[in-house]
């Protein structure tokens, strides 16, 4: 009957080890979970093609605009990670200008009705999840 306390202790130690491993794994994942740019482009094209009912010509032009947008965004995110706080603020301003430029280019390709739908789609996606389940949780603070 003396075996049970040892078994319970071993199970508890195993449980603690699994919790630590799980925490370390979760902390290490955020950068790895970033979506591949090509996958992101295909996902956006799929949604926009169906929601905006793009013609083949429009789809080709939109693909080019979005590919540039995604590439530029990736470059900006890399620079943002390496920059200090002031550089990040300046980059945010640059990104907002660049997004407006992208929206203008899209408006040149799309019809009025499509621009309205595109704007709603992008606004929804730029806001991201609003249920409090983001990377930093409900409070918006780190750790």
Short mmCIF file of C-alpha atoms in Angstrom, two decimals:
data_model
loop_
_atom_site.label_atom_id
_atom_site.label_comp_id
_atom_site.label_asym_id
_atom_site.label_seq_id
_atom_site.Cartn_x
_atom_site.Cartn_y
_atom_site.Cartn_z
CA UNK A 1 0.00 0.00 0.00
CA UNK A 2 3.01 2.31 0.25
CA UNK A 3 3.22 2.44 -3.55
CA UNK A 4 0.29 4.85 -3.95
CA UNK A 5 1.94 7.98 -2.49
CA UNK A 6 4.90 7.51 -4.84
CA UNK A 7 2.56 7.09 -7.81
CA UNK A 8 0.62 10.22 -6.86
CA UNK A 9 3.86 12.18 -6.47
CA UNK A 10 5.09 10.98 -9.86
CA UNK A 11 1.80 11.90 -11.50
CA UNK A 12 1.91 15.36 -9.92
CA UNK A 13 5.50 15.87 -11.11
CA UNK A 14 4.53 14.75 -14.60
CA UNK A 15 1.58 17.16 -14.58
CA UNK A 16 3.81 20.07 -13.56
CA UNK A 17 6.35 19.16 -16.25
CA UNK A 18 3.61 19.06 -18.90
CA UNK A 19 2.28 22.46 -17.80
CA UNK A 20 5.76 24.00 -18.00
CA UNK A 21 6.38 22.43 -21.41
CA UNK A 22 3.00 23.64 -22.67
CA UNK A 23 3.66 27.17 -21.47
CA UNK A 24 7.10 27.29 -23.06
CA UNK A 25 5.71 25.95 -26.32
CA UNK A 26 2.90 28.53 -26.36
CA UNK A 27 5.32 31.39 -25.69
CA UNK A 28 7.63 30.29 -28.50
CA UNK A 29 4.90 30.10 -31.16
CA UNK A 30 3.61 33.60 -31.99
CA UNK A 31 6.23 34.44 -34.63
CA UNK A 32 5.99 30.98 -36.16
CA UNK A 33 2.23 31.29 -36.50
CA UNK A 34 2.44 34.17 -38.94
CA UNK A 35 0.63 33.29 -42.13
CA UNK A 36 2.73 32.69 -45.22
CA UNK A 37 2.40 35.71 -47.56
CA UNK A 38 1.36 33.53 -50.52
CA UNK A 39 -1.35 31.84 -48.44
CA UNK A 40 -2.54 35.23 -47.23
CA UNK A 41 -2.70 36.53 -50.81
CA UNK A 42 -4.68 33.50 -51.98
CA UNK A 43 -7.09 33.80 -49.04
CA UNK A 44 -7.69 37.48 -49.70
CA UNK A 45 -8.13 36.89 -53.43
CA UNK A 46 -10.61 34.11 -52.80
CA UNK A 47 -12.71 36.30 -50.51
CA UNK A 48 -12.50 39.42 -52.65
CA UNK A 49 -13.16 37.61 -55.92
CA UNK A 50 -16.38 36.13 -54.58
CA UNK A 51 -17.55 39.08 -52.44
CA UNK A 52 -16.82 41.73 -55.06
CA UNK A 53 -17.63 39.54 -58.07
CA UNK A 54 -14.39 40.56 -59.78
CA UNK A 55 -13.94 40.15 -63.52
CA UNK A 56 -10.83 38.30 -64.69
CA UNK A 57 -9.17 41.60 -65.59
CA UNK A 58 -10.01 43.13 -62.21
CA UNK A 59 -8.81 40.01 -60.39
CA UNK A 60 -5.45 40.20 -62.14
CA UNK A 61 -5.00 43.88 -61.24
CA UNK A 62 -6.20 43.38 -57.66
CA UNK A 63 -3.80 40.45 -57.24
CA UNK A 64 -0.88 42.69 -58.26
CA UNK A 65 -1.92 45.46 -55.85
CA UNK A 66 -2.42 43.04 -52.95
CA UNK A 67 0.85 41.22 -53.64
CA UNK A 68 2.70 44.54 -53.36
CA UNK A 69 0.74 45.39 -50.20
CA UNK A 70 1.56 42.08 -48.53
CA UNK A 71 5.23 42.29 -49.48
CA UNK A 72 5.53 45.86 -48.19
CA UNK A 73 3.69 44.95 -45.00
CA UNK A 74 6.10 42.09 -44.37
CA UNK A 75 9.08 44.40 -44.84
CA UNK A 76 7.55 46.95 -42.49
CA UNK A 77 6.86 44.33 -39.82
CA UNK A 78 10.46 43.11 -39.96
CA UNK A 79 11.74 46.67 -39.64
CA UNK A 80 9.27 47.31 -36.82
CA UNK A 81 10.58 44.35 -34.84
CA UNK A 82 14.12 45.69 -35.15
CA UNK A 83 13.26 49.35 -34.45
CA UNK A 84 12.91 51.34 -31.27
CA UNK A 85 9.66 52.85 -30.01
CA UNK A 86 10.06 56.11 -31.95
CA UNK A 87 10.81 54.25 -35.18
CA UNK A 88 7.67 52.17 -34.64
CA UNK A 89 5.53 55.29 -34.29
CA UNK A 90 6.95 56.74 -37.49
CA UNK A 91 6.38 53.42 -39.22
CA UNK A 92 2.73 53.38 -38.12
CA UNK A 93 2.24 56.75 -39.84
CA UNK A 94 3.96 55.47 -42.97
CA UNK A 95 1.79 52.34 -42.95
CA UNK A 96 -1.39 54.41 -42.70
CA UNK A 97 -0.30 56.52 -45.69
CA UNK A 98 0.61 53.42 -47.61
CA UNK A 99 -2.78 51.78 -46.86
CA UNK A 100 -4.56 54.89 -48.11
CA UNK A 101 -2.46 54.69 -51.27
CA UNK A 102 -3.42 51.03 -51.72
CA UNK A 103 -7.10 51.88 -51.23
CA UNK A 104 -6.80 54.60 -53.89
CA UNK A 105 -5.22 52.15 -56.33
CA UNK A 106 -7.99 49.63 -55.64
CA UNK A 107 -10.62 52.33 -56.29
CA UNK A 108 -9.12 52.85 -59.75
CA UNK A 109 -9.75 49.17 -60.58
CA UNK A 110 -13.13 48.60 -58.91
CA UNK A 111 -16.63 49.90 -59.56
CA UNK A 112 -18.31 52.19 -57.03
CA UNK A 113 -20.32 49.31 -55.56
CA UNK A 114 -17.21 47.12 -55.35
CA UNK A 115 -15.26 49.91 -53.62
CA UNK A 116 -17.96 50.11 -50.96
CA UNK A 117 -17.84 46.35 -50.39
CA UNK A 118 -14.02 46.36 -50.44
CA UNK A 119 -13.91 49.15 -47.84
CA UNK A 120 -16.25 47.25 -45.51
CA UNK A 121 -14.23 44.05 -45.97
CA UNK A 122 -10.91 45.76 -45.26
CA UNK A 123 -12.24 47.72 -42.27
CA UNK A 124 -13.48 44.50 -40.72
CA UNK A 125 -10.17 42.73 -41.35
CA UNK A 126 -7.95 45.61 -40.26
CA UNK A 127 -9.70 45.79 -36.90
CA UNK A 128 -9.00 42.12 -36.34
CA UNK A 129 -10.69 40.00 -33.68
CA UNK A 130 -12.52 42.14 -31.14
CA UNK A 131 -13.55 39.40 -28.74
CA UNK A 132 -10.57 39.92 -26.44
CA UNK A 133 -8.82 36.80 -27.64
CA UNK A 134 -5.85 38.48 -29.26
CA UNK A 135 -2.19 37.90 -28.50
CA UNK A 136 -2.27 40.06 -25.40
CA UNK A 137 -5.68 39.02 -24.09
CA UNK A 138 -8.52 41.29 -23.01
CA UNK A 139 -6.52 43.93 -21.16
CA UNK A 140 -4.18 44.63 -24.06
CA UNK A 141 -1.19 44.46 -21.74
CA UNK A 142 1.75 42.19 -22.02
CA UNK A 143 2.34 39.36 -19.56
#
